[in-house]
Short mmCIF file of C-alpha atoms and ligand atoms in Angstrom, two decimals:
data_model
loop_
_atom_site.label_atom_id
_atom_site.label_comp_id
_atom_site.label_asym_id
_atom_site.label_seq_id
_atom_site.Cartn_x
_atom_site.Cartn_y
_atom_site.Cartn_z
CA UNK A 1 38.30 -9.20 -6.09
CA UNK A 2 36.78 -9.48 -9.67
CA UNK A 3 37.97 -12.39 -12.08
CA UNK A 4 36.77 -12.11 -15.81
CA UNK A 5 37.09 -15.30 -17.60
CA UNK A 6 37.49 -14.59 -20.77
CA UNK A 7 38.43 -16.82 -24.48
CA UNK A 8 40.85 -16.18 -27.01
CA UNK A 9 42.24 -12.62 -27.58
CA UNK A 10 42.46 -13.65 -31.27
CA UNK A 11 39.07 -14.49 -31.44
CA UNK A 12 36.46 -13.71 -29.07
CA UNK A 13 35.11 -10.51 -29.38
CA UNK A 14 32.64 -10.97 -26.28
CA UNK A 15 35.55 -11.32 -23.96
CA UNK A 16 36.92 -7.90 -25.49
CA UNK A 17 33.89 -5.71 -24.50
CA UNK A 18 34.07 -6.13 -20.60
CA UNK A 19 38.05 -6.25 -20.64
CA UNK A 20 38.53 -3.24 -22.15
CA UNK A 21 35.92 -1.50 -20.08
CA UNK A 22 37.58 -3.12 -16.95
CA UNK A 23 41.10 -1.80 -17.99
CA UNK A 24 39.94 2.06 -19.04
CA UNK A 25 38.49 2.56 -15.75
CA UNK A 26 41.02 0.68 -14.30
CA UNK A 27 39.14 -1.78 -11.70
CA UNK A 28 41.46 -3.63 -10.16
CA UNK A 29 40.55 -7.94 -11.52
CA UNK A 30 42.24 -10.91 -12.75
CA UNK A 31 41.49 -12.50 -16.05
CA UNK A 32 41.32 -16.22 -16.51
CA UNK A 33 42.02 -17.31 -20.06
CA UNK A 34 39.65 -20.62 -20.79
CA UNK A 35 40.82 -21.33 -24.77
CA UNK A 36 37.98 -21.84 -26.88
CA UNK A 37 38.13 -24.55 -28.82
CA UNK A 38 39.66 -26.84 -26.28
CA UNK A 39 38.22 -29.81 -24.42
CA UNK A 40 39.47 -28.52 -20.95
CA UNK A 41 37.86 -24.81 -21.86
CA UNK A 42 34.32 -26.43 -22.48
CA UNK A 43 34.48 -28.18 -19.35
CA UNK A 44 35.21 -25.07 -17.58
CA UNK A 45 32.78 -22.75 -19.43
CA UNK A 46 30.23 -25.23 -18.53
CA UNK A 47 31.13 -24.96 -14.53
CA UNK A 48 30.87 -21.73 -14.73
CA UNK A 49 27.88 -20.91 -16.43
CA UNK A 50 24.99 -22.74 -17.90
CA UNK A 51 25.73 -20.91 -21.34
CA UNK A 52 28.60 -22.17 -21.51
CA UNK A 53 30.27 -18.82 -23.17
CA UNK A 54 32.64 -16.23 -22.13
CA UNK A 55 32.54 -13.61 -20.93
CA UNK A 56 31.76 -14.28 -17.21
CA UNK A 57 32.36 -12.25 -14.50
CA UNK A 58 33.06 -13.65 -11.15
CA UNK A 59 32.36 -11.37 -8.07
CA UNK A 60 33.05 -13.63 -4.69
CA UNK A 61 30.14 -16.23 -5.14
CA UNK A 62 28.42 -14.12 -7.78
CA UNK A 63 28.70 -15.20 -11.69
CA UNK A 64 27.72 -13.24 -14.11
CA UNK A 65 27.49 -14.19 -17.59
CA UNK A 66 26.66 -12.14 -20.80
CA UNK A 67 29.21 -8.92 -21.99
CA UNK A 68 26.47 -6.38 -21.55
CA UNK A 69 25.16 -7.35 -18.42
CA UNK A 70 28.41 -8.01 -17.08
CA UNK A 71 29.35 -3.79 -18.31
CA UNK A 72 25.87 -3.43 -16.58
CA UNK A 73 26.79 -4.81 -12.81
CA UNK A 74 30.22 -2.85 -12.95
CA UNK A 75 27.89 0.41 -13.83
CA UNK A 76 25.96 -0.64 -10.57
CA UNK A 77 28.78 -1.47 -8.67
CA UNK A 78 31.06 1.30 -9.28
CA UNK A 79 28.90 3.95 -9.41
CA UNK A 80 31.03 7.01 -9.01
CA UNK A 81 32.58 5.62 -12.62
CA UNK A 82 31.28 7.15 -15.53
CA UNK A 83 30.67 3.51 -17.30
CA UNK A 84 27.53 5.36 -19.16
CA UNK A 85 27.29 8.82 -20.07
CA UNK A 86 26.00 10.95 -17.57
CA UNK A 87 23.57 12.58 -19.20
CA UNK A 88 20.26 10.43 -19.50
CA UNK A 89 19.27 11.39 -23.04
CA UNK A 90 22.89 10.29 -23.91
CA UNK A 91 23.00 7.55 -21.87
CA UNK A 92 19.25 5.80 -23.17
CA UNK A 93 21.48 6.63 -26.39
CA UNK A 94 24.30 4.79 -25.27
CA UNK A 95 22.11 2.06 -24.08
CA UNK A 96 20.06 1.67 -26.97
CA UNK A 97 23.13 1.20 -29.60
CA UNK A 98 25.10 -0.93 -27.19
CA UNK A 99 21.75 -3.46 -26.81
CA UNK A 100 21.70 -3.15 -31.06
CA UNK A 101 25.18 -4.37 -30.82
CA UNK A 102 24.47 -7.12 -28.77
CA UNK A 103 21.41 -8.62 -30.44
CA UNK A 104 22.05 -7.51 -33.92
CA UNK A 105 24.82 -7.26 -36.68
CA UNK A 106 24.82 -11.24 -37.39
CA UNK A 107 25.89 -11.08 -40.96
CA UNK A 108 28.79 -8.68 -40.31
CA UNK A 109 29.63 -11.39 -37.17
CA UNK A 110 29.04 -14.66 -39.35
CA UNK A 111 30.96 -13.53 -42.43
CA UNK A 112 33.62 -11.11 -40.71
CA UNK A 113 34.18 -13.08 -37.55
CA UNK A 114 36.53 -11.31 -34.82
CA UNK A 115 40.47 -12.06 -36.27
CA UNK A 116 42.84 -10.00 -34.46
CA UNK A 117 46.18 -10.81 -36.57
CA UNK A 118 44.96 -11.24 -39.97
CA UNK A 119 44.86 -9.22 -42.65
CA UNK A 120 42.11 -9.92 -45.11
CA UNK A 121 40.47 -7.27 -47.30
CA UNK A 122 38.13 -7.97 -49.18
CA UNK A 123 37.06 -11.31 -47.35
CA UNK A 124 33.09 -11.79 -45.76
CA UNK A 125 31.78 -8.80 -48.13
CA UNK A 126 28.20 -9.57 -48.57
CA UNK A 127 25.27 -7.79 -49.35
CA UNK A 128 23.69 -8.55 -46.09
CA UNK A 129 27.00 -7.60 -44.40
CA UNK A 130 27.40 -3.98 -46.19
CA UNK A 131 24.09 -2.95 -44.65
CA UNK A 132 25.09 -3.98 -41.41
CA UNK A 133 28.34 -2.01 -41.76
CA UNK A 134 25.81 0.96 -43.47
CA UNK A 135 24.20 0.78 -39.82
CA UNK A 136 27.10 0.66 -38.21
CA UNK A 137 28.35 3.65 -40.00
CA UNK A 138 25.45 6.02 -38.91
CA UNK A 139 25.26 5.07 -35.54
CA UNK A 140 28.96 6.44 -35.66
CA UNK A 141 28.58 9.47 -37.77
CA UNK A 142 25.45 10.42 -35.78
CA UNK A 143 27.30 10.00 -32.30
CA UNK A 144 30.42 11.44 -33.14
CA UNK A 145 28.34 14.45 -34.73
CA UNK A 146 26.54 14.95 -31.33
CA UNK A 147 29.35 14.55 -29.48
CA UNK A 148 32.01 15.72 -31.03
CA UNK A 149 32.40 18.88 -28.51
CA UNK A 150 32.94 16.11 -25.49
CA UNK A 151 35.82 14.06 -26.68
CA UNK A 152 36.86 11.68 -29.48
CA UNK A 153 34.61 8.78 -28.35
CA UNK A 154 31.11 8.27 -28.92
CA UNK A 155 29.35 9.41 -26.12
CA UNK A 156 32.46 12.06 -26.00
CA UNK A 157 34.37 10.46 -23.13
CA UNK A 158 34.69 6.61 -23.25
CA UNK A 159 32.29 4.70 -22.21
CA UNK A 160 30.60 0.88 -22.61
CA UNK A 161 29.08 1.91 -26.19
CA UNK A 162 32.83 2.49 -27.08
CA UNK A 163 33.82 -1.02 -25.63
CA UNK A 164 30.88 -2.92 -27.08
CA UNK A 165 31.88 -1.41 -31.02
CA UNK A 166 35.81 -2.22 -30.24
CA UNK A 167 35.50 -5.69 -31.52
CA UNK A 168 34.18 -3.99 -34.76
CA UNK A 169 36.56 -1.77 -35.30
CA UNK A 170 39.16 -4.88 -35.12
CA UNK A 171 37.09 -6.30 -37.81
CA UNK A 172 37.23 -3.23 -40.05
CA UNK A 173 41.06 -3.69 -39.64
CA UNK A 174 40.87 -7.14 -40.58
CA UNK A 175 38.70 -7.05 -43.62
CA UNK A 176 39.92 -3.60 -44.90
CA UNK A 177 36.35 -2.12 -44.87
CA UNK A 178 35.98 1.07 -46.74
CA UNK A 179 35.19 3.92 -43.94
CA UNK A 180 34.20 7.74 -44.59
CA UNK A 181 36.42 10.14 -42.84
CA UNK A 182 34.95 10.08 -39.39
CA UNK A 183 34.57 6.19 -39.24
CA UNK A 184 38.53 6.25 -39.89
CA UNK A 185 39.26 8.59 -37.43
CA UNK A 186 36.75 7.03 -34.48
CA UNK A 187 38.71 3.78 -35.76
CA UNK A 188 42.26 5.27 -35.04
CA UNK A 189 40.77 6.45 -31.76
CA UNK A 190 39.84 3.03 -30.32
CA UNK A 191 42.58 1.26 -31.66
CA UNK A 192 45.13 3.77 -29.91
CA UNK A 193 43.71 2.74 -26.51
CA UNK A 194 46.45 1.34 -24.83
CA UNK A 195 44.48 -0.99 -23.54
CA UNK A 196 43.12 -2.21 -27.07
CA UNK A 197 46.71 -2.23 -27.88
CA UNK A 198 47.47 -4.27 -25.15
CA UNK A 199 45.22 -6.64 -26.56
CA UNK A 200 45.75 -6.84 -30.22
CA UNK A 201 49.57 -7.24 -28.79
CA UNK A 202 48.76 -10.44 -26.76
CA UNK A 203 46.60 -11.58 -29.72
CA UNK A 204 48.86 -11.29 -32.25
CA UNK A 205 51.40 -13.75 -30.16
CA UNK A 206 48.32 -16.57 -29.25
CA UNK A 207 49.28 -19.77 -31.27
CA UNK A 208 45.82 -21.49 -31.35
CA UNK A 209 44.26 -21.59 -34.55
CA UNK A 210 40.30 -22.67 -34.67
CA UNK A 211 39.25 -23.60 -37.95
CA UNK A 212 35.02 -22.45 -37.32
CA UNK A 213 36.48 -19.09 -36.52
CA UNK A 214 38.97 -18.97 -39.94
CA UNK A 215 36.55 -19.22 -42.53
CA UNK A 216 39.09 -17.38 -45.55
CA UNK A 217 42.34 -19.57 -44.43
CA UNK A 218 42.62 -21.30 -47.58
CA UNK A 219 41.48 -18.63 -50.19
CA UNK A 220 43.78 -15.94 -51.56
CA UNK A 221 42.79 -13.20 -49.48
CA UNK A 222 44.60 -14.64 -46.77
CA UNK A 223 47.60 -11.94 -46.72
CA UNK A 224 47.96 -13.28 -42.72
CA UNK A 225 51.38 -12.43 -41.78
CA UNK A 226 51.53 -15.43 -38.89
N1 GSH B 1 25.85 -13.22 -25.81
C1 GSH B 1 27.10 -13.63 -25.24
C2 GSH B 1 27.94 -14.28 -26.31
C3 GSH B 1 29.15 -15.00 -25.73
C4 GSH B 1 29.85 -15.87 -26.76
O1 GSH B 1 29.28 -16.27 -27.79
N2 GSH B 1 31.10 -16.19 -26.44
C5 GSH B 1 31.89 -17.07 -27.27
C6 GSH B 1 33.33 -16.55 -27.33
S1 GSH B 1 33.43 -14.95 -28.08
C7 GSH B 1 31.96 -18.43 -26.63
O2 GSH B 1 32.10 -18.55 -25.43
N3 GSH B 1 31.89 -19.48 -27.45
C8 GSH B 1 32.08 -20.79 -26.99
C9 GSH B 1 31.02 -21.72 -27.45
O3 GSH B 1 30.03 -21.25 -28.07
O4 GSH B 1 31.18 -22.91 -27.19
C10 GSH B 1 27.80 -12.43 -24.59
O5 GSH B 1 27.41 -11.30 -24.87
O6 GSH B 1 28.69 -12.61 -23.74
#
């Protein structure tokens, strides 16, 4: 039996990736909730794994830390799941943009930090983060161009590029970010997923509030509805 331990839904957009990938293909695992900000959660993010972070992925006496290599093992291990595209051009695609979203995109994460249940447009707008959304944007327009034919996700059919740009797309939400026609539409796509619905729902109830991660609390784009 798989366990993900994961952090906040609110907040931690690592935790998100895995889940959702988890829940589409619907591998049977438990989640273990180990709150962020808390005392009790370091100490147990620390047992776990040396980074100290979630996601981690336990397997029997396996751990795996790390969102993409934790999407990475459940491509190995369930192998008769389409996790990647099939295709191999599509797939080094799918690779290549889900790596960018794992090592890049830090102004967009610094200034527009994951936020499921507020509302803030306008908020974390900075030069530095409108040409990480610019990038963002064409990876988008240019797989959903391709790929159109297959389906309304990326790669066509859903896969872990979709799962690794979810916690985006719950950014766009939260910081009203201005989207051409086909970044709206990929938006409404991924946030139908039941399963991201699922988790914006159990977000939106959380009570913990971290200060680090509410950088716009006290200014007057804070239209949260909490
Ligand atoms: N590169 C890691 C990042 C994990 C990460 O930063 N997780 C955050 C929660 S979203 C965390 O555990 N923060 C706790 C801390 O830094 O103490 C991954 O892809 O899983």
């Amino acid at each position: 039996m798989l366990t993900l331990y994961i952090g906040n839904k609110n907040y931690s957009s690592w935790s998100l990736r895995p889940w959702l990938v988890l829940k589409h293909f619907n591998i049977p695992f438990t989640e273990e909730l180990l709150p962020l900000n808390t005392p009790e959660g370091i100490a147990a993010r620390l047992e776990l794994s040396p980074t100290g972070k979630v996601p981690v992925l336990r397997d029997e006496t396996l751990l795996v830390p790390e969102s993409l290599a934790i999407c990475e093992y459940l491509a190995e291990h369930f192998p008769d799941l389409p996790l990647w595209p099939d295709q191999p051009n599509a797939r080094a695609h799918a690779r290549a943009i889900s790596a960018e979203m794992h090592s890049g995109f830090a102004a967009l994460r610094t200034s527009m930090p994951m936020n499921v249940k507020a509302r803030l447009p306008g908020a974390g707008l900075t030069e530095d983060v409108q040409k990480d959304i610019n990038r963002i944007i064409s990876i988008w327009v240019e797989c959903r161009l391709k790929y159109n034919q297959d389906g309304p996700w990326l790669f066509g059919n859903f896969s872990i590029a979709d799962a690794m740009y979810a916690p985006v797309v719950s950014r766009f939400l939260t910081y009203g970010v201005e989207l051409p026609e086909i970044g709206r539409s990929y938006m409404k796509t991924v946030l139908s997923h039941p399963a991201m619905q699922a988790w914006m729902d159990m977000a939106a109830v959380e009570q913990w509030f971290i200060q680090s991660a509410e950088p716009y609390a006290n200014c007057s784009f804070n239209q949260d509805e909490r």
